[in-house]
PDB file of C-alpha atoms and ligand atoms in Angstrom:
ATOM      1  CA  MET L 164       0.000   0.000   0.000  1.00 86.00           C
ATOM      2  CA  LYS L 165       1.257   3.526  -0.750  1.00 96.00           C
ATOM      3  CA  THR L 166       2.046   6.071   1.975  1.00 98.00           C
ATOM      4  CA  PRO L 167      -1.149   7.914   3.035  1.00 98.00           C
ATOM      5  CA  ILE L 168      -1.842  11.495   2.054  1.00 98.00           C
ATOM      6  CA  GLY L 169      -3.454  13.808   4.617  1.00 98.00           C
ATOM      7  CA  ILE L 170      -6.037  16.411   3.646  1.00 98.00           C
ATOM      8  CA  LEU L 171      -6.928  19.485   5.695  1.00 98.00           C
ATOM      9  CA  GLY L 172      -9.805  21.606   4.430  1.00 96.00           C
ATOM     10  CA  GLY L 173     -10.804  24.944   5.908  1.00 95.00           C
ATOM     11  CA  THR L 174     -11.619  28.543   5.248  1.00 94.00           C
ATOM     12  CA  PHE L 175      -8.129  29.605   6.385  1.00 97.00           C
ATOM     13  CA  ASP L 176      -9.391  33.161   6.951  1.00 96.00           C
ATOM     14  CA  PRO L 177      -6.500  33.478   7.876  1.00 98.00           C
ATOM     15  CA  VAL L 178      -4.325  30.339   8.210  1.00 98.00           C
ATOM     16  CA  HIS L 179      -2.674  30.250  11.672  1.00 98.00           C
ATOM     17  CA  PHE L 180      -0.429  28.085  13.887  1.00 98.00           C
ATOM     18  CA  GLY L 181      -3.500  26.192  15.181  1.00 97.00           C
ATOM     19  CA  HIS L 182      -3.780  24.741  11.661  1.00 98.00           C
ATOM     20  CA  LEU L 183      -0.098  24.398  10.839  1.00 98.00           C
ATOM     21  CA  ARG L 184       1.436  22.890  13.977  1.00 98.00           C
ATOM     22  CA  PRO L 185      -1.228  20.125  14.373  1.00 97.00           C
ATOM     23  CA  ALA L 186      -0.944  19.410  10.612  1.00 98.00           C
ATOM     24  CA  LEU L 187       2.811  18.890  10.888  1.00 98.00           C
ATOM     25  CA  GLU L 188       2.398  16.685  13.977  1.00 98.00           C
ATOM     26  CA  LEU L 189      -0.221  14.521  12.241  1.00 98.00           C
ATOM     27  CA  LEU L 190       2.048  14.193   9.232  1.00 98.00           C
ATOM     28  CA  GLU L 191       5.047  13.096  11.300  1.00 98.00           C
ATOM     29  CA  GLU L 192       3.258  10.936  13.875  1.00 98.00           C
ATOM     30  CA  LEU L 193       1.009   9.143  11.407  1.00 98.00           C
ATOM     31  CA  ASN L 194       3.697   8.955   8.686  1.00 98.00           C
ATOM     32  CA  PHE L 195       1.865  10.719   5.886  1.00 98.00           C
ATOM     33  CA  ALA L 196       3.667  11.467   2.624  1.00 98.00           C
ATOM     34  CA  GLN L 197       2.257  15.005   2.617  1.00 98.00           C
ATOM     35  CA  ILE L 198      -0.738  17.027   3.791  1.00 98.00           C
ATOM     36  CA  LEU L 199      -2.806  18.940   1.274  1.00 98.00           C
ATOM     37  CA  LEU L 200      -4.234  22.213   2.606  1.00 98.00           C
ATOM     38  CA  ILE L 201      -7.428  22.883   0.660  1.00 97.00           C
ATOM     39  CA  PRO L 202      -9.073  26.302   1.067  1.00 96.00           C
ATOM     40  CA  SER L 203     -12.830  26.264   0.502  1.00 92.00           C
ATOM     41  CA  GLN L 204     -14.617  28.531  -1.941  1.00 86.00           C
ATOM     42  CA  HIS L 205     -18.146  28.886  -0.553  1.00 68.00           C
ATOM     43  CA  PRO L 206     -18.202  27.188   2.838  1.00 60.00           C
ATOM     44  CA  PRO L 207     -21.758  25.804   3.001  1.00 60.00           C
ATOM     45  CA  HIS L 208     -22.058  25.677   6.822  1.00 65.00           C
ATOM     46  CA  ARG L 209     -20.915  29.109   7.896  1.00 66.00           C
ATOM     47  CA  PRO L 210     -20.758  32.847   7.080  1.00 70.00           C
ATOM     48  CA  GLN L 211     -18.714  33.789   4.029  1.00 73.00           C
ATOM     49  CA  PRO L 212     -15.002  34.486   4.643  1.00 80.00           C
ATOM     50  CA  GLU L 213     -13.809  38.096   4.934  1.00 90.00           C
ATOM     51  CA  ALA L 214     -10.660  37.684   2.817  1.00 95.00           C
ATOM     52  CA  SER L 215     -11.132  36.848  -0.867  1.00 93.00           C
ATOM     53  CA  PRO L 216     -10.293  33.373  -2.190  1.00 93.00           C
ATOM     54  CA  ALA L 217      -7.143  34.803  -3.807  1.00 95.00           C
ATOM     55  CA  GLN L 218      -6.047  36.393  -0.515  1.00 97.00           C
ATOM     56  CA  ARG L 219      -6.689  33.218   1.492  1.00 97.00           C
ATOM     57  CA  LEU L 220      -4.711  31.246  -1.090  1.00 97.00           C
ATOM     58  CA  ALA L 221      -1.858  33.768  -1.000  1.00 98.00           C
ATOM     59  CA  MET L 222      -1.708  33.548   2.819  1.00 98.00           C
ATOM     60  CA  LEU L 223      -1.575  29.731   2.695  1.00 98.00           C
ATOM     61  CA  GLN L 224       1.184  29.783   0.107  1.00 98.00           C
ATOM     62  CA  ARG L 225       3.240  32.159   2.232  1.00 98.00           C
ATOM     63  CA  ALA L 226       2.620  30.014   5.341  1.00 98.00           C
ATOM     64  CA  VAL L 227       4.011  26.774   3.851  1.00 98.00           C
ATOM     65  CA  ALA L 228       6.642  28.164   1.470  1.00 98.00           C
ATOM     66  CA  SER L 229       9.483  26.605   3.485  1.00 96.00           C
ATOM     67  CA  GLU L 230       7.743  23.272   4.332  1.00 98.00           C
ATOM     68  CA  PRO L 231       7.521  21.018   1.260  1.00 98.00           C
ATOM     69  CA  ARG L 232       5.431  18.399   3.087  1.00 98.00           C
ATOM     70  CA  LEU L 233       2.535  20.863   3.460  1.00 98.00           C
ATOM     71  CA  VAL L 234       1.101  21.467  -0.002  1.00 98.00           C
ATOM     72  CA  VAL L 235      -1.550  24.027  -0.938  1.00 98.00           C
ATOM     73  CA  ASP L 236      -4.220  22.607  -3.254  1.00 98.00           C
ATOM     74  CA  ALA L 237      -6.594  25.116  -4.883  1.00 97.00           C
ATOM     75  CA  ARG L 238      -9.075  22.655  -6.412  1.00 96.00           C
ATOM     76  CA  GLU L 239     -12.080  23.956  -4.433  1.00 95.00           C
ATOM     77  CA  LEU L 240     -11.337  27.513  -5.542  1.00 94.00           C
ATOM     78  CA  GLU L 241     -11.263  26.389  -9.164  1.00 91.00           C
ATOM     79  CA  ARG L 242     -14.704  24.801  -8.904  1.00 87.00           C
ATOM     80  CA  ASP L 243     -17.982  26.736  -9.097  1.00 82.00           C
ATOM     81  CA  GLY L 244     -20.690  26.371  -6.493  1.00 78.00           C
ATOM     82  CA  PRO L 245     -20.506  25.275  -2.869  1.00 78.00           C
ATOM     83  CA  SER L 246     -17.500  23.334  -1.601  1.00 77.00           C
ATOM     84  CA  TYR L 247     -18.811  19.960  -0.508  1.00 91.00           C
ATOM     85  CA  THR L 248     -16.126  17.808   1.040  1.00 94.00           C
ATOM     86  CA  VAL L 249     -17.504  14.612  -0.528  1.00 95.00           C
ATOM     87  CA  ASP L 250     -17.009  16.131  -3.992  1.00 94.00           C
ATOM     88  CA  THR L 251     -13.448  17.140  -3.113  1.00 96.00           C
ATOM     89  CA  LEU L 252     -12.675  13.675  -1.784  1.00 97.00           C
ATOM     90  CA  ARG L 253     -14.105  12.106  -4.946  1.00 97.00           C
ATOM     91  CA  SER L 254     -11.799  14.239  -7.046  1.00 96.00           C
ATOM     92  CA  LEU L 255      -8.798  13.350  -4.835  1.00 98.00           C
ATOM     93  CA  ARG L 256      -9.721   9.673  -4.993  1.00 98.00           C
ATOM     94  CA  ALA L 257      -9.816   9.833  -8.805  1.00 98.00           C
ATOM     95  CA  GLN L 258      -6.337  11.386  -8.764  1.00 98.00           C
ATOM     96  CA  TRP L 259      -4.916   8.853  -6.252  1.00 98.00           C
ATOM     97  CA  PRO L 260      -6.909   5.630  -6.823  1.00 97.00           C
ATOM     98  CA  ASP L 261      -4.563   3.406  -4.803  1.00 97.00           C
ATOM     99  CA  THR L 262      -3.288   5.680  -2.000  1.00 98.00           C
ATOM    100  CA  PRO L 263      -4.874   5.846   1.466  1.00 98.00           C
ATOM    101  CA  LEU L 264      -6.421   9.293   1.952  1.00 98.00           C
ATOM    102  CA  CYS L 265      -6.775  10.712   5.474  1.00 98.00           C
ATOM    103  CA  PHE L 266      -9.208  13.595   5.844  1.00 98.00           C
ATOM    104  CA  CYS L 267      -8.049  15.550   8.927  1.00 98.00           C
ATOM    105  CA  LEU L 268     -10.333  17.727  10.978  1.00 97.00           C
ATOM    106  CA  GLY L 269     -10.429  19.313  14.419  1.00 95.00           C
ATOM    107  CA  LEU L 270     -12.814  18.041  17.065  1.00 95.00           C
ATOM    108  CA  ASP L 271     -15.121  21.061  16.621  1.00 93.00           C
ATOM    109  CA  ALA L 272     -15.558  20.217  12.944  1.00 94.00           C
ATOM    110  CA  PHE L 273     -16.025  16.496  13.660  1.00 96.00           C
ATOM    111  CA  LEU L 274     -18.863  17.229  16.115  1.00 96.00           C
ATOM    112  CA  GLY L 275     -20.659  19.216  13.399  1.00 94.00           C
ATOM    113  CA  LEU L 276     -20.213  16.501  10.771  1.00 95.00           C
ATOM    114  CA  PRO L 277     -23.870  15.341  10.745  1.00 94.00           C
ATOM    115  CA  GLN L 278     -24.774  18.762   9.263  1.00 92.00           C
ATOM    116  CA  TRP L 279     -22.490  18.172   6.282  1.00 92.00           C
ATOM    117  CA  TYR L 280     -23.831  17.143   2.886  1.00 91.00           C
ATOM    118  CA  ASN L 281     -23.678  13.332   2.439  1.00 93.00           C
ATOM    119  CA  TRP L 282     -21.406  13.037   5.476  1.00 95.00           C
ATOM    120  CA  ARG L 283     -21.641   9.265   5.829  1.00 94.00           C
ATOM    121  CA  GLU L 284     -20.131   8.880   2.379  1.00 95.00           C
ATOM    122  CA  LEU L 285     -16.889  10.495   3.576  1.00 97.00           C
ATOM    123  CA  SER L 286     -15.699   7.219   5.086  1.00 96.00           C
ATOM    124  CA  SER L 287     -16.069   5.366   1.797  1.00 97.00           C
ATOM    125  CA  LEU L 288     -13.657   7.837   0.192  1.00 98.00           C
ATOM    126  CA  ALA L 289     -11.118   8.481   2.968  1.00 98.00           C
ATOM    127  CA  HIS L 290     -10.162   7.744   6.552  1.00 98.00           C
ATOM    128  CA  LEU L 291     -11.008  10.452   9.088  1.00 98.00           C
ATOM    129  CA  VAL L 292      -8.337  11.713  11.471  1.00 98.00           C
ATOM    130  CA  VAL L 293      -9.764  13.819  14.280  1.00 97.00           C
ATOM    131  CA  SER L 294      -7.384  15.992  16.304  1.00 96.00           C
ATOM    132  CA  HIS L 295      -8.210  17.409  19.701  1.00 91.00           C
ATOM    133  CA  ARG L 296      -8.811  21.144  19.928  1.00 90.00           C
ATOM    134  CA  PRO L 297      -8.883  23.259  23.108  1.00 89.00           C
ATOM    135  CA  GLY L 298     -12.406  23.878  24.381  1.00 88.00           C
ATOM    136  CA  TRP L 299     -13.968  20.819  22.727  1.00 91.00           C
ATOM    137  CA  GLN L 300     -14.800  17.429  24.265  1.00 90.00           C
ATOM    138  CA  LEU L 301     -15.748  14.142  22.727  1.00 88.00           C
ATOM    139  CA  ASP L 302     -18.481  12.530  24.814  1.00 86.00           C
ATOM    140  CA  SER L 303     -22.113  11.458  24.700  1.00 84.00           C
ATOM    141  CA  GLU L 304     -23.279  15.021  25.450  1.00 87.00           C
ATOM    142  CA  THR L 305     -21.399  16.656  22.590  1.00 90.00           C
ATOM    143  CA  MET L 306     -21.948  13.922  19.995  1.00 92.00           C
ATOM    144  CA  SER L 307     -25.285  13.216  18.333  1.00 92.00           C
ATOM    145  CA  GLU L 308     -26.453   9.609  18.477  1.00 93.00           C
ATOM    146  CA  ALA L 309     -25.865   9.189  14.752  1.00 94.00           C
ATOM    147  CA  LEU L 310     -22.279  10.400  15.112  1.00 95.00           C
ATOM    148  CA  GLN L 311     -21.623   8.191  18.164  1.00 95.00           C
ATOM    149  CA  HIS L 312     -22.830   5.158  16.263  1.00 95.00           C
ATOM    150  CA  TRP L 313     -20.761   6.066  13.217  1.00 96.00           C
ATOM    151  CA  LEU L 314     -17.659   6.554  15.364  1.00 96.00           C
ATOM    152  CA  THR L 315     -18.161   3.223  17.142  1.00 95.00           C
ATOM    153  CA  THR L 316     -18.544   1.287  13.923  1.00 97.00           C
ATOM    154  CA  HIS L 317     -15.583   2.918  12.151  1.00 97.00           C
ATOM    155  CA  ARG L 318     -13.065   3.598  14.925  1.00 97.00           C
ATOM    156  CA  ALA L 319      -9.580   2.180  14.289  1.00 98.00           C
ATOM    157  CA  ASP L 320      -7.830   0.194  17.039  1.00 97.00           C
ATOM    158  CA  SER L 321      -4.411   1.408  15.967  1.00 97.00           C
ATOM    159  CA  ALA L 322      -3.015   4.146  13.751  1.00 97.00           C
ATOM    160  CA  SER L 323      -1.422   1.514  11.500  1.00 97.00           C
ATOM    161  CA  GLU L 324      -4.895   0.766  10.107  1.00 98.00           C
ATOM    162  CA  LEU L 325      -4.678   4.090   8.253  1.00 98.00           C
ATOM    163  CA  HIS L 326      -1.854   2.513   6.223  1.00 98.00           C
ATOM    164  CA  ASP L 327      -3.565  -0.833   5.614  1.00 97.00           C
ATOM    165  CA  ALA L 328      -6.716   0.310   3.760  1.00 98.00           C
ATOM    166  CA  LEU L 329      -7.603   3.114   1.341  1.00 98.00           C
ATOM    167  CA  ALA L 330     -10.471   4.506   3.462  1.00 98.00           C
ATOM    168  CA  GLY L 331     -13.062   3.697   6.104  1.00 98.00           C
ATOM    169  CA  LYS L 332     -11.440   4.212   9.537  1.00 98.00           C
ATOM    170  CA  ILE L 333     -11.697   6.975  12.125  1.00 98.00           C
ATOM    171  CA  TRP L 334      -8.648   7.757  14.258  1.00 98.00           C
ATOM    172  CA  LEU L 335      -8.383  10.264  17.115  1.00 97.00           C
ATOM    173  CA  GLN L 336      -4.986  11.874  17.544  1.00 96.00           C
ATOM    174  CA  GLN L 337      -3.578  14.072  20.306  1.00 95.00           C
ATOM    175  CA  VAL L 338      -1.775  17.160  18.999  1.00 96.00           C
ATOM    176  CA  SER L 339      -0.282  20.244  20.675  1.00 95.00           C
ATOM    177  CA  GLN L 340      -3.197  22.213  22.047  1.00 95.00           C
ATOM    178  CA  LEU L 341      -3.105  25.730  20.637  1.00 95.00           C
ATOM    179  CA  ALA L 342      -6.107  27.853  21.559  1.00 95.00           C
ATOM    180  CA  ILE L 343      -5.898  29.917  18.375  1.00 96.00           C
ATOM    181  CA  SER L 344      -8.835  30.564  16.063  1.00 96.00           C
ATOM    182  CA  ALA L 345      -9.205  32.607  12.895  1.00 97.00           C
ATOM    183  CA  THR L 346     -12.251  34.286  14.484  1.00 96.00           C
ATOM    184  CA  GLY L 347     -10.099  35.436  17.425  1.00 97.00           C
ATOM    185  CA  ILE L 348      -7.405  36.709  15.065  1.00 98.00           C
ATOM    186  CA  ARG L 349      -9.925  38.658  12.940  1.00 97.00           C
ATOM    187  CA  ARG L 350     -11.503  40.188  16.056  1.00 97.00           C
ATOM    188  CA  GLY L 351      -8.108  41.151  17.461  1.00 98.00           C
ATOM    189  CA  ILE L 352      -7.041  42.866  14.237  1.00 97.00           C
ATOM    190  CA  ALA L 353     -10.405  44.664  14.015  1.00 96.00           C
ATOM    191  CA  ALA L 354      -9.768  45.945  17.560  1.00 97.00           C
ATOM    192  CA  GLY L 355      -6.375  47.277  16.469  1.00 97.00           C
ATOM    193  CA  HIS L 356      -4.201  44.506  17.984  1.00 98.00           C
ATOM    194  CA  SER L 357      -1.262  42.680  16.472  1.00 98.00           C
ATOM    195  CA  ALA L 358      -1.643  39.073  15.307  1.00 98.00           C
ATOM    196  CA  ARG L 359       2.112  38.445  15.442  1.00 98.00           C
ATOM    197  CA  TYR L 360       3.104  35.045  16.938  1.00 98.00           C
ATOM    198  CA  LEU L 361      -0.355  33.601  16.232  1.00 98.00           C
ATOM    199  CA  LEU L 362       0.533  32.941  12.606  1.00 98.00           C
ATOM    200  CA  PRO L 363       3.681  32.899  10.444  1.00 98.00           C
ATOM    201  CA  ASP L 364       5.387  36.282   9.948  1.00 98.00           C
ATOM    202  CA  PRO L 365       4.933  36.245   6.136  1.00 98.00           C
ATOM    203  CA  VAL L 366       1.159  35.851   6.680  1.00 98.00           C
ATOM    204  CA  TRP L 367       1.075  38.711   9.173  1.00 98.00           C
ATOM    205  CA  ASP L 368       3.098  40.889   6.766  1.00 98.00           C
ATOM    206  CA  TYR L 369       0.593  40.090   3.988  1.00 98.00           C
ATOM    207  CA  ILE L 370      -2.427  40.891   6.206  1.00 98.00           C
ATOM    208  CA  GLN L 371      -0.942  44.296   6.995  1.00 98.00           C
ATOM    209  CA  GLN L 372       0.027  44.975   3.406  1.00 98.00           C
ATOM    210  CA  GLN L 373      -3.494  44.106   2.176  1.00 96.00           C
ATOM    211  CA  GLN L 374      -5.137  45.842   5.173  1.00 96.00           C
ATOM    212  CA  LEU L 375      -7.216  42.759   5.890  1.00 97.00           C
ATOM    213  CA  TYR L 376      -9.703  42.373   8.780  1.00 96.00           C
ATOM    214  CA  ARG L 377      -9.714  46.072   9.634  1.00 93.00           C
ATOM    215  CA  PRO L 378     -13.149  47.513  10.505  1.00 84.00           C
TER     216      PRO L 378
HETATM  217  P1  LIG G  57     -12.921  30.304  12.301  1.00 65.62           P
HETATM  218  O1  LIG G  57     -12.520  30.814  13.651  1.00 65.62           O
HETATM  219  O2  LIG G  57     -13.019  31.349  11.225  1.00 65.62           O
HETATM  220  O3  LIG G  57     -14.108  29.372  12.368  1.00 65.62           O
HETATM  221  P2  LIG G  57     -10.837  28.271  12.442  1.00 65.62           P
HETATM  222  O4  LIG G  57      -9.703  28.897  13.180  1.00 65.62           O
HETATM  223  O5  LIG G  57     -11.703  27.295  13.174  1.00 65.62           O
HETATM  224  O6  LIG G  57     -11.701  29.404  11.751  1.00 65.62           O
HETATM  225  P3  LIG G  57     -10.952  26.823   9.919  1.00 65.62           P
HETATM  226  O7  LIG G  57     -10.276  27.258   8.681  1.00 65.62           O
HETATM  227  O8  LIG G  57     -12.412  26.925  10.011  1.00 65.62           O
HETATM  228  O9  LIG G  57     -10.221  27.600  11.151  1.00 65.62           O
HETATM  229  O10 LIG G  57     -10.496  25.349  10.317  1.00 65.62           O
HETATM  230  C1  LIG G  57     -10.057  24.370   9.411  1.00 65.62           C
HETATM  231  C2  LIG G  57      -9.760  23.089  10.185  1.00 65.62           C
HETATM  232  O11 LIG G  57      -8.714  23.304  11.134  1.00 65.62           O
HETATM  233  C3  LIG G  57     -10.953  22.539  10.982  1.00 65.62           C
HETATM  234  O12 LIG G  57     -10.956  21.116  10.881  1.00 65.62           O
HETATM  235  C4  LIG G  57     -10.640  22.975  12.399  1.00 65.62           C
HETATM  236  O13 LIG G  57     -11.206  22.084  13.352  1.00 65.62           O
HETATM  237  C5  LIG G  57      -9.133  22.898  12.431  1.00 65.62           C
HETATM  238  N1  LIG G  57      -8.546  23.846  13.400  1.00 65.62           N
HETATM  239  C6  LIG G  57      -8.603  25.192  13.346  1.00 65.62           C
HETATM  240  N2  LIG G  57      -7.966  25.749  14.395  1.00 65.62           N
HETATM  241  C7  LIG G  57      -7.499  24.721  15.153  1.00 65.62           C
HETATM  242  C8  LIG G  57      -6.749  24.657  16.395  1.00 65.62           C
HETATM  243  N3  LIG G  57      -6.403  25.764  17.051  1.00 65.62           N
HETATM  244  N4  LIG G  57      -6.443  23.424  16.867  1.00 65.62           N
HETATM  245  C9  LIG G  57      -6.823  22.300  16.199  1.00 65.62           C
HETATM  246  N5  LIG G  57      -7.525  22.306  15.034  1.00 65.62           N
HETATM  247  C10 LIG G  57      -7.864  23.495  14.523  1.00 65.62           C
END
């Protein structure tokens, strides 16, 4: 079996260390060949991003310029209409028919999965790797019954199962807990504060140059 590829989707409005550090840890601890960072065009479940698709893409490219294992993939920006993850995974599966694909998401996103379009189909296209995120718990109060059942029936016993099949398993992974969110960064900038040390310097330089997130 080929070495798995990780996939991290998001609005990245802007990308920050809470995306990048956990992504690198997943890549190294789970032995992925690379992680694709895929910015979404029209996120279906949430308000529209403040920065344009081109600006979000430019920030991502600046963030990973010196890390060849994190690769920006613009396929959702090149597609019209809403960004449904199942469609993206189908297109990735067509490109890599015999490579395990691991769709990575934070615990907050995993808990909201039952609101996603055709969410149960995700596990036929990829594995799911859920990383812990500060402020979010995985238990019977936070998970819907449908999600609990889905987790129980798909949960992997060991991380090596991500390497043994193309798709179908759910794995929970501990990562460094960084209480950073794009919402917090946007609010801070709007209030006139610096975002330095919450995201890579080239991203902060770009935000200032483009005057992003100001009131
Ligand atoms: P916003 O505050 O605008 O909702 P965000 O900071 O949550 O943005 P997204 O682009 O929506 O960032 O997140 C993309 C993915 O990264 C999601 O799966 C999310 O769970 C995960 N993620 C974002 N921030 C963190 C963090 N600090 N720790 C772990 N995972 C994170």
